[in-house]
C-alpha atoms as a PDB file:
ATOM      1  CA  MET A   1     -31.635  54.642  22.919  1.00  0.00           C
ATOM      2  CA  SER A   2     -31.908  51.534  23.844  1.00  0.00           C
ATOM      3  CA  SER A   3     -33.898  48.845  22.446  1.00  0.00           C
ATOM      4  CA  HIS A   4     -33.763  44.983  21.155  1.00  0.00           C
ATOM      5  CA  ILE A   5     -35.605  45.943  17.884  1.00  0.00           C
ATOM      6  CA  LEU A   6     -32.724  47.149  15.360  1.00  0.00           C
ATOM      7  CA  ALA A   7     -34.804  47.881  12.433  1.00  0.00           C
ATOM      8  CA  GLU A   8     -36.564  50.493  14.673  1.00  0.00           C
ATOM      9  CA  LEU A   9     -32.903  52.061  15.207  1.00  0.00           C
ATOM     10  CA  GLU A  10     -31.857  51.780  11.492  1.00  0.00           C
ATOM     11  CA  ASP A  11     -32.625  55.393  10.629  1.00  0.00           C
ATOM     12  CA  TYR A  12     -31.175  57.305  13.427  1.00  0.00           C
ATOM     13  CA  CYS A  13     -28.366  55.457  14.779  1.00  0.00           C
ATOM     14  CA  THR A  14     -24.778  55.379  13.452  1.00  0.00           C
ATOM     15  CA  ASP A  15     -22.995  53.624  16.500  1.00  0.00           C
ATOM     16  CA  MET A  16     -24.287  50.379  18.515  1.00  0.00           C
ATOM     17  CA  ILE A  17     -22.858  49.620  21.824  1.00  0.00           C
ATOM     18  CA  ILE A  18     -23.899  45.866  22.855  1.00  0.00           C
ATOM     19  CA  ILE A  19     -24.267  45.298  26.379  1.00  0.00           C
ATOM     20  CA  GLN A  20     -24.809  41.550  27.945  1.00  0.00           C
ATOM     21  CA  ASP A  21     -25.111  41.114  31.639  1.00  0.00           C
ATOM     22  CA  GLY A  22     -24.470  44.749  32.253  1.00  0.00           C
ATOM     23  CA  ARG A  23     -20.967  44.453  30.560  1.00  0.00           C
ATOM     24  CA  VAL A  24     -20.258  46.168  27.449  1.00  0.00           C
ATOM     25  CA  VAL A  25     -19.322  43.784  24.867  1.00  0.00           C
ATOM     26  CA  ASP A  26     -18.781  44.620  21.528  1.00  0.00           C
ATOM     27  CA  VAL A  27     -18.816  48.270  20.145  1.00  0.00           C
ATOM     28  CA  GLY A  28     -20.159  49.357  16.413  1.00  0.00           C
ATOM     29  CA  THR A  29     -18.731  52.014  15.179  1.00  0.00           C
ATOM     30  CA  PRO A  30     -18.251  53.456  11.052  1.00  0.00           C
ATOM     31  CA  GLU A  31     -14.809  54.240  11.019  1.00  0.00           C
ATOM     32  CA  GLY A  32     -12.802  50.906  11.408  1.00  0.00           C
ATOM     33  CA  ARG A  33     -16.069  48.666  11.422  1.00  0.00           C
ATOM     34  CA  PRO A  34     -15.631  45.626   8.532  1.00  0.00           C
ATOM     35  CA  VAL A  35     -17.530  46.161   5.606  1.00  0.00           C
ATOM     36  CA  SER A  36     -18.276  44.104   2.884  1.00  0.00           C
ATOM     37  CA  VAL A  37     -17.047  45.617  -0.741  1.00  0.00           C
ATOM     38  CA  GLU A  38     -19.148  44.235  -3.985  1.00  0.00           C
ATOM     39  CA  ILE A  39     -16.413  44.327  -7.026  1.00  0.00           C
ATOM     40  CA  GLU A  40     -17.577  43.804 -10.822  1.00  0.00           C
ATOM     41  CA  LEU A  41     -15.886  43.202 -13.714  1.00  0.00           C
ATOM     42  CA  ALA A  42     -16.359  43.953 -17.150  1.00  0.00           C
ATOM     43  CA  GLY A  43     -15.853  40.609 -18.102  1.00  0.00           C
ATOM     44  CA  PRO A  44     -14.894  37.045 -16.222  1.00  0.00           C
ATOM     45  CA  ASP A  45     -11.420  36.846 -15.394  1.00  0.00           C
ATOM     46  CA  PRO A  46      -9.818  33.845 -13.980  1.00  0.00           C
ATOM     47  CA  ARG A  47      -6.999  35.921 -12.097  1.00  0.00           C
ATOM     48  CA  LEU A  48     -10.058  37.650  -9.496  1.00  0.00           C
ATOM     49  CA  VAL A  49      -9.948  35.343  -6.653  1.00  0.00           C
ATOM     50  CA  GLU A  50      -5.949  34.588  -6.647  1.00  0.00           C
ATOM     51  CA  VAL A  51      -5.401  38.894  -6.886  1.00  0.00           C
ATOM     52  CA  LEU A  52      -7.920  39.258  -3.967  1.00  0.00           C
ATOM     53  CA  GLU A  53      -6.418  36.557  -2.101  1.00  0.00           C
ATOM     54  CA  ALA A  54      -3.119  38.038  -2.224  1.00  0.00           C
ATOM     55  CA  PHE A  55      -4.110  41.625  -0.745  1.00  0.00           C
ATOM     56  CA  ALA A  56      -3.749  41.466   3.067  1.00  0.00           C
ATOM     57  CA  GLY A  57      -6.273  42.909   5.198  1.00  0.00           C
ATOM     58  CA  ILE A  58      -9.528  41.088   3.743  1.00  0.00           C
ATOM     59  CA  GLY A  59     -11.908  38.079   5.016  1.00  0.00           C
ATOM     60  CA  PRO A  60     -12.850  35.641   3.114  1.00  0.00           C
ATOM     61  CA  VAL A  61     -13.128  35.876  -0.696  1.00  0.00           C
ATOM     62  CA  VAL A  62     -17.072  35.116  -2.176  1.00  0.00           C
ATOM     63  CA  ALA A  63     -16.513  35.218  -6.315  1.00  0.00           C
ATOM     64  CA  TYR A  64     -18.718  34.504  -9.195  1.00  0.00           C
ATOM     65  CA  ASP A  65     -18.086  34.545 -12.712  1.00  0.00           C
ATOM     66  CA  ARG A  66     -17.055  38.416 -12.984  1.00  0.00           C
ATOM     67  CA  THR A  67     -18.337  39.476  -9.244  1.00  0.00           C
ATOM     68  CA  ALA A  68     -16.410  39.123  -5.903  1.00  0.00           C
ATOM     69  CA  ARG A  69     -17.257  40.114  -2.192  1.00  0.00           C
ATOM     70  CA  VAL A  70     -15.113  40.780   0.068  1.00  0.00           C
ATOM     71  CA  ASP A  71     -14.659  42.016   4.166  1.00  0.00           C
ATOM     72  CA  ILE A  72     -12.351  44.659   4.485  1.00  0.00           C
ATOM     73  CA  VAL A  73     -11.773  47.203   7.429  1.00  0.00           C
ATOM     74  CA  ALA A  74     -14.058  50.381   6.598  1.00  0.00           C
ATOM     75  CA  THR A  75     -11.457  53.236   6.318  1.00  0.00           C
ATOM     76  CA  ASN A  76     -11.144  55.167   2.861  1.00  0.00           C
ATOM     77  CA  ASP A  77      -7.489  53.945   2.857  1.00  0.00           C
ATOM     78  CA  ALA A  78      -8.009  50.304   3.260  1.00  0.00           C
ATOM     79  CA  ARG A  79     -10.478  50.453   0.292  1.00  0.00           C
ATOM     80  CA  ALA A  80      -8.425  52.516  -1.840  1.00  0.00           C
ATOM     81  CA  GLN A  81      -5.384  50.510  -1.358  1.00  0.00           C
ATOM     82  CA  LEU A  82      -7.632  47.649  -2.447  1.00  0.00           C
ATOM     83  CA  LEU A  83      -8.922  49.243  -5.823  1.00  0.00           C
ATOM     84  CA  ARG A  84      -5.490  50.146  -6.741  1.00  0.00           C
ATOM     85  CA  HIS A  85      -4.130  46.677  -6.172  1.00  0.00           C
ATOM     86  CA  LEU A  86      -7.314  45.478  -8.663  1.00  0.00           C
ATOM     87  CA  VAL A  87      -6.512  47.942 -11.254  1.00  0.00           C
ATOM     88  CA  GLY A  88      -2.619  47.694 -11.002  1.00  0.00           C
ATOM     89  CA  ALA A  89      -3.300  44.138 -11.402  1.00  0.00           C
ATOM     90  CA  GLY A  90      -4.829  44.431 -14.864  1.00  0.00           C
ATOM     91  CA  LEU A  91      -8.456  43.665 -13.684  1.00  0.00           C
ATOM     92  CA  GLU A  92     -10.797  45.771 -15.506  1.00  0.00           C
ATOM     93  CA  VAL A  93     -13.338  46.918 -12.330  1.00  0.00           C
ATOM     94  CA  VAL A  94     -16.430  48.432 -13.333  1.00  0.00           C
ATOM     95  CA  ARG A  95     -18.100  48.816  -9.946  1.00  0.00           C
ATOM     96  CA  PHE A  96     -16.234  48.954  -6.660  1.00  0.00           C
ATOM     97  CA  ALA A  97     -19.078  49.503  -3.928  1.00  0.00           C
ATOM     98  CA  GLU A  98     -19.456  48.902  -0.420  1.00  0.00           C
ATOM     99  CA  ARG A  99     -22.200  47.432   0.365  1.00  0.00           C
ATOM    100  CA  GLU A 100     -24.333  48.867   3.689  1.00  0.00           C
ATOM    101  CA  GLU A 101     -24.425  46.530   6.982  1.00  0.00           C
ATOM    102  CA  ARG A 102     -27.473  46.903   9.154  1.00  0.00           C
ATOM    103  CA  LEU A 103     -27.356  47.046  12.669  1.00  0.00           C
ATOM    104  CA  GLN A 104     -28.799  43.757  12.355  1.00  0.00           C
ATOM    105  CA  ASP A 105     -25.964  42.365  10.386  1.00  0.00           C
ATOM    106  CA  THR A 106     -23.547  43.965  12.968  1.00  0.00           C
ATOM    107  CA  TYR A 107     -24.988  42.154  15.646  1.00  0.00           C
ATOM    108  CA  HIS A 108     -24.933  38.445  13.869  1.00  0.00           C
ATOM    109  CA  ARG A 109     -21.383  39.167  13.011  1.00  0.00           C
ATOM    110  CA  ALA A 110     -21.165  39.744  17.447  1.00  0.00           C
ATOM    111  CA  VAL A 111     -22.990  36.683  17.835  1.00  0.00           C
ATOM    112  CA  ALA A 112     -21.129  34.189  15.497  1.00  0.00           C
ATOM    113  CA  GLN A 113     -17.521  35.559  16.810  1.00  0.00           C
ATOM    114  CA  GLY A 114     -18.877  34.324  20.202  1.00  0.00           C
ATOM    115  CA  LYS A 115     -18.453  38.333  21.406  1.00  0.00           C
ATOM    116  CA  ILE A 116     -22.161  37.219  22.870  1.00  0.00           C
ATOM    117  CA  GLY A 117     -24.357  34.636  23.377  1.00  0.00           C
ATOM    118  CA  GLY A 118     -27.461  34.854  21.727  1.00  0.00           C
ATOM    119  CA  LYS A 119     -29.577  33.631  18.694  1.00  0.00           C
ATOM    120  CA  ILE A 120     -29.842  33.537  15.250  1.00  0.00           C
ATOM    121  CA  ASP A 121     -32.585  31.959  13.169  1.00  0.00           C
ATOM    122  CA  GLY A 122     -33.686  29.807  16.721  1.00  0.00           C
ATOM    123  CA  LYS A 123     -30.153  28.424  17.036  1.00  0.00           C
ATOM    124  CA  ALA A 124     -28.153  29.231  19.660  1.00  0.00           C
ATOM    125  CA  GLU A 125     -25.012  31.191  18.577  1.00  0.00           C
ATOM    126  CA  GLY A 126     -21.853  32.321  20.201  1.00  0.00           C
ATOM    127  CA  GLY A 127     -20.144  32.449  23.496  1.00  0.00           C
ATOM    128  CA  ARG A 128     -21.004  33.665  26.743  1.00  0.00           C
ATOM    129  CA  ARG A 129     -24.382  32.508  28.525  1.00  0.00           C
END
């Protein structure tokens, strides 16, 4: 199936290949792709960011009062290790959930990483033209 309207593909596609100028420039597959994990604690803990940043293999930490969001590779092992790390540090985790990434999000990530040229919100983004 080929389409530039990614919202139409959401319900029945599990993988995505991005082709530009006749070349495959990115492949989005469920296993091994970065996903956002949302973490919620029972109450505020000033150590949350420090504990998360000490864990190798996650993207930038976005933290609020008692919640945080990080990007991590989408494998069961990586998520389990992160949860063990948080609980082992004494943080009272009450919610640990993967945020579903839409195909549109995957495309925007590829553009932002410079893998493809494109536009986001009317502004040119990314690499090759």
